[in-house]
PDB file of C-alpha atoms in Angstrom:
ATOM      1  CA  ASP A  30      -3.261  -4.030   5.673  1.00 64.00           C
ATOM      2  CA  VAL A  31      -5.975  -6.828   8.296  1.00 77.00           C
ATOM      3  CA  TYR A  32      -2.502  -8.428   9.393  1.00 72.00           C
ATOM      4  CA  GLY A  33      -0.082  -5.631   9.589  1.00 73.00           C
ATOM      5  CA  HIS A  34      -2.424  -2.803  10.895  1.00 81.00           C
ATOM      6  CA  SER A  35       0.433   0.011  10.361  1.00 87.00           C
ATOM      7  CA  ILE A  36      -1.409   2.196   8.702  1.00 91.00           C
ATOM      8  CA  PRO A  37      -3.012   4.354  11.849  1.00 91.00           C
ATOM      9  CA  ARG A  38       0.517   4.974  13.609  1.00 92.00           C
ATOM     10  CA  MET A  39       2.335   5.835  10.092  1.00 94.00           C
ATOM     11  CA  LEU A  40      -0.805   9.339   9.231  1.00 94.00           C
ATOM     12  CA  ASP A  41      -1.092   9.665  13.324  1.00 95.00           C
ATOM     13  CA  VAL A  42      -4.815   9.194  13.468  1.00 93.00           C
ATOM     14  CA  THR A  43      -5.714   8.418  17.016  1.00 89.00           C
ATOM     15  CA  THR A  44      -9.461   8.909  16.424  1.00 91.00           C
ATOM     16  CA  ASN A  45     -12.150   5.713  15.746  1.00 91.00           C
ATOM     17  CA  PRO A  46     -14.690   5.473  12.684  1.00 93.00           C
ATOM     18  CA  THR A  47     -18.312   6.285  13.492  1.00 94.00           C
ATOM     19  CA  MET A  48     -21.375   5.143  12.618  1.00 93.00           C
ATOM     20  CA  VAL A  49     -23.947   7.460  10.527  1.00 94.00           C
ATOM     21  CA  GLU A  50     -26.566   6.062   8.837  1.00 91.00           C
ATOM     22  CA  GLY A  51     -25.401   2.914   8.330  1.00 89.00           C
ATOM     23  CA  LEU A  52     -22.200   4.083   6.983  1.00 94.00           C
ATOM     24  CA  ILE A  53     -18.586   3.936   8.604  1.00 94.00           C
ATOM     25  CA  MET A  54     -16.834   7.482   8.580  1.00 96.00           C
ATOM     26  CA  PRO A  55     -13.261   6.892   8.514  1.00 95.00           C
ATOM     27  CA  PRO A  56     -11.323   9.195  10.377  1.00 95.00           C
ATOM     28  CA  THR A  57      -8.690  11.175   9.112  1.00 95.00           C
ATOM     29  CA  GLY A  58      -4.840  11.574   8.910  1.00 95.00           C
ATOM     30  CA  HIS A  59      -2.740  14.244   6.630  1.00 95.00           C
ATOM     31  CA  GLY A  60      -5.893  15.209   5.185  1.00 93.00           C
ATOM     32  CA  VAL A  61      -6.556  11.304   4.343  1.00 94.00           C
ATOM     33  CA  ARG A  62      -8.829   9.204   5.194  1.00 95.00           C
ATOM     34  CA  VAL A  63      -8.011   5.999   6.803  1.00 94.00           C
ATOM     35  CA  ILE A  64      -9.057   2.373   7.745  1.00 93.00           C
ATOM     36  CA  SER A  65      -8.181  -0.606   9.543  1.00 89.00           C
ATOM     37  CA  MET A  66      -8.452  -3.522  11.162  1.00 85.00           C
ATOM     38  CA  LEU A  67      -7.028  -1.473  14.517  1.00 83.00           C
ATOM     39  CA  PRO A  68     -10.242  -0.234  16.340  1.00 81.00           C
ATOM     40  CA  PHE A  69     -11.955  -3.216  15.192  1.00 79.00           C
ATOM     41  CA  LYS A  70     -10.418  -5.726  17.728  1.00 73.00           C
ATOM     42  CA  PRO A  71     -10.998  -5.513  20.984  1.00 69.00           C
ATOM     43  CA  GLY A  72      -7.701  -6.425  21.749  1.00 66.00           C
ATOM     44  CA  GLY A  73      -6.469  -3.392  21.183  1.00 64.00           C
ATOM     45  CA  VAL A  74      -2.747  -3.165  18.635  1.00 65.00           C
ATOM     46  CA  THR A  75      -0.824  -6.064  20.424  1.00 66.00           C
ATOM     47  CA  GLN A  76      -3.657  -8.934  19.908  1.00 69.00           C
ATOM     48  CA  PRO A  77      -3.086 -11.015  16.628  1.00 71.00           C
ATOM     49  CA  VAL A  78      -5.772 -10.923  13.269  1.00 72.00           C
ATOM     50  CA  THR A  79      -5.923 -14.502  13.144  1.00 72.00           C
ATOM     51  CA  TRP A  80      -9.124 -14.298  10.673  1.00 70.00           C
ATOM     52  CA  ARG A  81      -8.969 -17.243   7.567  1.00 77.00           C
ATOM     53  CA  GLY A  82      -9.682 -16.264   3.712  1.00 77.00           C
ATOM     54  CA  PRO A  83     -13.758 -16.331   4.115  1.00 85.00           C
ATOM     55  CA  MET A  84     -13.542 -13.295   7.207  1.00 86.00           C
ATOM     56  CA  LEU A  85     -10.946 -11.867   5.283  1.00 85.00           C
ATOM     57  CA  HIS A  86     -12.890 -11.382   2.522  1.00 88.00           C
ATOM     58  CA  ARG A  87     -16.015 -10.043   4.665  1.00 89.00           C
ATOM     59  CA  ALA A  88     -13.091  -7.371   6.246  1.00 87.00           C
ATOM     60  CA  LEU A  89     -12.407  -5.833   2.849  1.00 90.00           C
ATOM     61  CA  GLN A  90     -15.564  -5.919   1.823  1.00 91.00           C
ATOM     62  CA  GLN A  91     -17.010  -4.442   4.068  1.00 91.00           C
ATOM     63  CA  PHE A  92     -14.403  -1.789   3.567  1.00 91.00           C
ATOM     64  CA  LEU A  93     -15.194  -0.853   0.591  1.00 91.00           C
ATOM     65  CA  ALA A  94     -18.601  -0.626   0.546  1.00 92.00           C
ATOM     66  CA  ASP A  95     -19.254   0.428   3.846  1.00 94.00           C
ATOM     67  CA  VAL A  96     -16.642   3.253   4.388  1.00 95.00           C
ATOM     68  CA  TRP A  97     -17.802   6.160   3.016  1.00 95.00           C
ATOM     69  CA  TRP A  98     -14.891   6.812   0.992  1.00 93.00           C
ATOM     70  CA  GLY A  99     -16.576  10.151  -0.320  1.00 92.00           C
ATOM     71  CA  ASP A 100     -15.515  11.536  -4.433  1.00 89.00           C
ATOM     72  CA  LEU A 101     -12.274   9.643  -4.334  1.00 88.00           C
ATOM     73  CA  ASP A 102      -8.937  11.145  -5.985  1.00 87.00           C
ATOM     74  CA  TYR A 103      -7.846   7.058  -5.427  1.00 90.00           C
ATOM     75  CA  LEU A 104      -8.179   4.746  -3.311  1.00 92.00           C
ATOM     76  CA  LEU A 105      -4.749   2.935  -2.106  1.00 93.00           C
ATOM     77  CA  VAL A 106      -4.962  -0.345  -0.438  1.00 92.00           C
ATOM     78  CA  ASP A 107      -2.039  -1.859   1.523  1.00 90.00           C
ATOM     79  CA  LEU A 108      -1.704  -5.604   1.218  1.00 87.00           C
ATOM     80  CA  PRO A 109       0.955  -7.985   2.490  1.00 83.00           C
ATOM     81  CA  PRO A 110       3.213  -9.735   0.808  1.00 79.00           C
ATOM     82  CA  GLY A 111       2.663 -12.828  -1.383  1.00 78.00           C
ATOM     83  CA  THR A 112      -0.320 -14.431  -2.908  1.00 78.00           C
ATOM     84  CA  GLY A 113      -2.841 -15.657  -0.083  1.00 81.00           C
ATOM     85  CA  ASP A 114      -5.974 -14.942   1.064  1.00 85.00           C
ATOM     86  CA  ILE A 115      -5.849 -10.199   0.690  1.00 85.00           C
ATOM     87  CA  ALA A 116      -4.071 -10.777  -2.555  1.00 86.00           C
ATOM     88  CA  LEU A 117      -6.909 -13.222  -4.049  1.00 88.00           C
ATOM     89  CA  SER A 118      -9.950 -11.292  -2.965  1.00 90.00           C
ATOM     90  CA  ILE A 119      -8.699  -8.247  -3.980  1.00 88.00           C
ATOM     91  CA  GLY A 120      -8.463  -9.143  -7.289  1.00 87.00           C
ATOM     92  CA  GLN A 121     -12.378 -10.711  -7.177  1.00 89.00           C
ATOM     93  CA  LEU A 122     -13.093  -7.088  -4.935  1.00 91.00           C
ATOM     94  CA  LEU A 123     -11.689  -4.433  -7.847  1.00 89.00           C
ATOM     95  CA  PRO A 124     -10.794  -6.610 -10.503  1.00 83.00           C
ATOM     96  CA  ARG A 125      -9.823  -3.188 -12.085  1.00 84.00           C
ATOM     97  CA  ALA A 126      -7.491  -2.185  -9.779  1.00 89.00           C
ATOM     98  CA  GLU A 127      -3.345  -1.897 -10.571  1.00 92.00           C
ATOM     99  CA  LEU A 128      -0.753  -3.090  -8.715  1.00 94.00           C
ATOM    100  CA  VAL A 129       2.277  -0.746  -7.021  1.00 96.00           C
ATOM    101  CA  VAL A 130       4.305  -3.601  -6.549  1.00 96.00           C
ATOM    102  CA  VAL A 131       7.371  -2.862  -3.727  1.00 96.00           C
ATOM    103  CA  THR A 132      10.561  -4.159  -3.462  1.00 96.00           C
ATOM    104  CA  THR A 133      14.136  -3.784  -1.419  1.00 96.00           C
ATOM    105  CA  PRO A 134      16.968  -4.572  -3.429  1.00 96.00           C
ATOM    106  CA  GLN A 135      17.736  -7.377  -2.490  1.00 95.00           C
ATOM    107  CA  PRO A 136      17.660 -10.832  -4.702  1.00 94.00           C
ATOM    108  CA  ALA A 137      15.717 -12.863  -1.898  1.00 93.00           C
ATOM    109  CA  ALA A 138      13.226 -10.159  -1.242  1.00 94.00           C
ATOM    110  CA  ALA A 139      12.887  -9.136  -5.562  1.00 95.00           C
ATOM    111  CA  GLU A 140      11.667 -13.217  -5.647  1.00 94.00           C
ATOM    112  CA  VAL A 141       9.487 -12.603  -3.576  1.00 92.00           C
ATOM    113  CA  ALA A 142       7.853  -8.958  -5.652  1.00 94.00           C
ATOM    114  CA  VAL A 143       8.486 -10.813  -8.277  1.00 95.00           C
ATOM    115  CA  ARG A 144       5.915 -13.963  -7.281  1.00 92.00           C
ATOM    116  CA  ALA A 145       3.397 -10.926  -5.727  1.00 91.00           C
ATOM    117  CA  GLY A 146       3.061  -9.664  -8.773  1.00 93.00           C
ATOM    118  CA  THR A 147       2.573 -12.166 -11.652  1.00 93.00           C
ATOM    119  CA  LEU A 148      -0.007 -12.906  -9.591  1.00 89.00           C
ATOM    120  CA  ALA A 149      -1.866 -10.155 -11.810  1.00 89.00           C
ATOM    121  CA  ALA A 150      -2.198 -12.313 -14.974  1.00 88.00           C
ATOM    122  CA  GLN A 151      -4.426 -14.915 -13.082  1.00 88.00           C
ATOM    123  CA  THR A 152      -6.516 -11.419 -11.668  1.00 87.00           C
ATOM    124  CA  HIS A 153      -6.704  -9.842 -14.477  1.00 86.00           C
ATOM    125  CA  GLN A 154      -5.055  -6.885 -13.185  1.00 89.00           C
ATOM    126  CA  ARG A 155      -2.164  -5.018 -14.485  1.00 92.00           C
ATOM    127  CA  VAL A 156       1.052  -3.719 -12.443  1.00 95.00           C
ATOM    128  CA  VAL A 157       1.461   0.043 -13.250  1.00 95.00           C
ATOM    129  CA  GLY A 158       5.102   0.111 -11.732  1.00 96.00           C
ATOM    130  CA  VAL A 159       8.230  -1.632  -9.237  1.00 97.00           C
ATOM    131  CA  ILE A 160       9.457   0.773  -6.765  1.00 98.00           C
ATOM    132  CA  GLU A 161      12.887  -0.009  -5.142  1.00 97.00           C
ATOM    133  CA  ASN A 162      13.021   0.410  -1.712  1.00 96.00           C
ATOM    134  CA  MET A 163      15.316   1.159   1.045  1.00 95.00           C
ATOM    135  CA  SER A 164      17.834   1.916  -2.110  1.00 96.00           C
ATOM    136  CA  ALA A 165      21.361   3.000  -1.646  1.00 93.00           C
ATOM    137  CA  THR A 166      21.693   6.246   0.975  1.00 90.00           C
ATOM    138  CA  PRO A 167      24.743   8.823   0.951  1.00 85.00           C
ATOM    139  CA  CYS A 168      28.122   7.487   3.102  1.00 85.00           C
ATOM    140  CA  PRO A 169      27.681  10.567   5.898  1.00 81.00           C
ATOM    141  CA  HIS A 170      31.404  11.146   5.343  1.00 86.00           C
ATOM    142  CA  CYS A 171      32.850  10.774   1.045  1.00 89.00           C
ATOM    143  CA  GLY A 172      29.009  11.138  -0.271  1.00 82.00           C
ATOM    144  CA  GLU A 173      29.402   7.603  -2.006  1.00 89.00           C
ATOM    145  CA  PRO A 174      27.118   5.373  -2.126  1.00 89.00           C
ATOM    146  CA  ILE A 175      26.212   2.336  -0.049  1.00 92.00           C
ATOM    147  CA  ASP A 176      24.897  -0.608  -0.728  1.00 93.00           C
ATOM    148  CA  LEU A 177      22.997  -1.660   2.818  1.00 91.00           C
ATOM    149  CA  PHE A 178      20.541  -4.080   1.050  1.00 92.00           C
ATOM    150  CA  GLY A 179      22.574  -4.877  -2.643  1.00 92.00           C
ATOM    151  CA  VAL A 180      21.731  -3.362  -5.695  1.00 93.00           C
ATOM    152  CA  GLY A 181      19.469  -3.850  -7.995  1.00 94.00           C
ATOM    153  CA  GLY A 182      16.008  -5.392  -7.182  1.00 96.00           C
ATOM    154  CA  GLY A 183      13.723  -3.184  -8.367  1.00 97.00           C
ATOM    155  CA  SER A 184      14.895  -3.828 -12.375  1.00 97.00           C
ATOM    156  CA  MET A 185      15.266  -7.317 -11.826  1.00 97.00           C
ATOM    157  CA  VAL A 186      11.181  -7.603 -10.351  1.00 97.00           C
ATOM    158  CA  ALA A 187      10.271  -5.029 -13.523  1.00 97.00           C
ATOM    159  CA  GLU A 188      12.216  -7.369 -15.795  1.00 97.00           C
ATOM    160  CA  ALA A 189      10.859  -9.687 -14.823  1.00 97.00           C
ATOM    161  CA  LEU A 190       7.183  -9.144 -14.458  1.00 96.00           C
ATOM    162  CA  SER A 191       7.316  -7.437 -18.236  1.00 96.00           C
ATOM    163  CA  ASN A 192       8.857 -10.944 -19.463  1.00 96.00           C
ATOM    164  CA  GLN A 193       6.289 -12.732 -17.965  1.00 94.00           C
ATOM    165  CA  LEU A 194       2.898 -10.697 -18.536  1.00 93.00           C
ATOM    166  CA  GLY A 195       4.348  -9.225 -22.182  1.00 93.00           C
ATOM    167  CA  SER A 196       3.668  -5.314 -21.467  1.00 92.00           C
ATOM    168  CA  SER A 197       6.072  -3.160 -19.707  1.00 94.00           C
ATOM    169  CA  VAL A 198       6.438  -2.538 -16.677  1.00 96.00           C
ATOM    170  CA  PRO A 199       8.477   0.482 -15.148  1.00 96.00           C
ATOM    171  CA  VAL A 200      10.587   0.991 -12.635  1.00 97.00           C
ATOM    172  CA  LEU A 201       9.141   3.761 -11.313  1.00 97.00           C
ATOM    173  CA  GLY A 202      11.844   5.321  -8.272  1.00 97.00           C
ATOM    174  CA  ARG A 203      13.829   3.968  -5.299  1.00 97.00           C
ATOM    175  CA  ILE A 204      13.342   5.288  -2.302  1.00 97.00           C
ATOM    176  CA  PRO A 205      17.059   5.576  -0.352  1.00 95.00           C
ATOM    177  CA  PHE A 206      17.416   4.392   2.570  1.00 94.00           C
ATOM    178  CA  ASP A 207      16.921   7.279   5.467  1.00 94.00           C
ATOM    179  CA  VAL A 208      16.476   6.433   9.213  1.00 93.00           C
ATOM    180  CA  ARG A 209      14.739   9.795   8.820  1.00 94.00           C
ATOM    181  CA  LEU A 210      12.156   8.318   7.336  1.00 94.00           C
ATOM    182  CA  ARG A 211      11.476   5.567   9.766  1.00 93.00           C
ATOM    183  CA  GLU A 212      11.489   8.004  12.562  1.00 96.00           C
ATOM    184  CA  THR A 213       9.018   9.909  10.383  1.00 96.00           C
ATOM    185  CA  GLY A 214       6.873   7.460  10.026  1.00 94.00           C
ATOM    186  CA  ASP A 215       6.910   5.658  14.142  1.00 95.00           C
ATOM    187  CA  ALA A 216       5.951   9.367  14.402  1.00 96.00           C
ATOM    188  CA  GLY A 217       3.140   9.950  12.244  1.00 96.00           C
ATOM    189  CA  GLN A 218       4.237  12.374  10.735  1.00 96.00           C
ATOM    190  CA  PRO A 219       5.652  11.791   6.926  1.00 95.00           C
ATOM    191  CA  LEU A 220       9.113  12.179   5.526  1.00 97.00           C
ATOM    192  CA  VAL A 221       7.293  14.434   2.153  1.00 96.00           C
ATOM    193  CA  LEU A 222       5.019  16.221   5.135  1.00 96.00           C
ATOM    194  CA  ALA A 223       8.466  16.540   8.470  1.00 95.00           C
ATOM    195  CA  GLU A 224      11.510  17.300   5.681  1.00 96.00           C
ATOM    196  CA  PRO A 225      10.137  17.852   1.837  1.00 96.00           C
ATOM    197  CA  ASP A 226      13.887  18.679   0.477  1.00 96.00           C
ATOM    198  CA  SER A 227      15.507  14.970   1.880  1.00 94.00           C
ATOM    199  CA  PRO A 228      16.480  12.587  -1.060  1.00 93.00           C
ATOM    200  CA  ALA A 229      13.949  10.067   0.376  1.00 95.00           C
ATOM    201  CA  ALA A 230      10.811  12.191   0.154  1.00 97.00           C
ATOM    202  CA  ARG A 231      11.978  13.249  -2.852  1.00 97.00           C
ATOM    203  CA  ALA A 232      11.489   9.973  -4.121  1.00 97.00           C
ATOM    204  CA  ILE A 233       8.250   9.819  -2.497  1.00 97.00           C
ATOM    205  CA  THR A 234       6.978  13.081  -4.656  1.00 97.00           C
ATOM    206  CA  ASP A 235       8.633  12.200  -8.216  1.00 97.00           C
ATOM    207  CA  ILE A 236       6.636   8.541  -7.224  1.00 97.00           C
ATOM    208  CA  ALA A 237       3.101   9.681  -6.925  1.00 95.00           C
ATOM    209  CA  SER A 238       3.742  12.841  -9.047  1.00 94.00           C
ATOM    210  CA  ALA A 239       4.087  10.001 -11.260  1.00 93.00           C
ATOM    211  CA  LEU A 240       1.730   7.514 -10.790  1.00 92.00           C
ATOM    212  CA  GLY A 241      -1.344  10.502 -10.187  1.00 89.00           C
ATOM    213  CA  SER A 242      -0.175  12.045 -13.579  1.00 86.00           C
ATOM    214  CA  ARG A 243      -1.398   8.961 -15.849  1.00 77.00           C
ATOM    215  CA  PRO A 244      -5.010   9.133 -17.249  1.00 69.00           C
ATOM    216  CA  ARG A 245      -6.712   7.120 -14.959  1.00 58.00           C
ATOM    217  CA  GLY A 246     -10.045   7.641 -12.636  1.00 51.00           C
ATOM    218  CA  LEU A 247     -12.888   5.917 -10.950  1.00 50.00           C
ATOM    219  CA  ALA A 248     -15.066   7.979 -12.047  1.00 49.00           C
ATOM    220  CA  GLY A 249     -18.185   5.643 -13.711  1.00 48.00           C
ATOM    221  CA  MET A 250     -16.487   2.743 -12.796  1.00 56.00           C
ATOM    222  CA  SER A 251     -17.612  -0.063 -11.276  1.00 56.00           C
ATOM    223  CA  LEU A 252     -16.119  -1.262  -8.071  1.00 57.00           C
ATOM    224  CA  SER A 253     -18.446  -4.700  -8.335  1.00 60.00           C
ATOM    225  CA  VAL A 254     -19.232  -4.619  -4.600  1.00 60.00           C
ATOM    226  CA  THR A 255     -22.888  -3.600  -2.034  1.00 61.00           C
ATOM    227  CA  PRO A 256     -23.627  -2.151   0.783  1.00 60.00           C
ATOM    228  CA  ALA A 257     -24.272  -4.680   3.176  1.00 60.00           C
ATOM    229  CA  GLY A 258     -27.760  -5.520   3.961  1.00 56.00           C
ATOM    230  CA  ARG A 259     -29.314  -3.097   1.286  1.00 52.00           C
TER     231      ARG A 259
END
């Protein structure tokens, strides 16, 4: 979320963080605490982030150490695609973090996702599963599935990562293509709240339930970072 900070819009976060006793108090969107590069840029939403590796690493370190997250259930980090500086920094700053690889059914996208997931072997992280986004959508006339973006990408990524990492990497779910998912995201009203009974919303909820039921938490775990200047 450093280069492509779209999360504030998608969660309808319109207020800026505040400082309290040296800590950054993050704003919330739909009950979720959110931090982003957006409020820290002088040029606003259209200003690009042109930082190189060391500055990106420092920004991530501050987001982890200087933000008051409270008593965390989960810390979700939205990463850009690929195996660049941000992915490497996350591996260094959160060595026990687990990865969820997101792909589309398209083989070209799946190949990129496999490379991103394989990085876990070098950063000593674990890939807990694969999500296939933009999967088949029902035809509005006959109900038959339409594969707008191809088929099989999620299974391809899961199989490739299972073979390369030497552990079972499941497909956590397939989210069907749904224009309402885009519309509600742009409006800052997540589909799981706006239309919870839609097929895409149900798929997302099932994925979240599967991840949330896993017996793992951050309680008592060291994040390997310390607040700046302390």
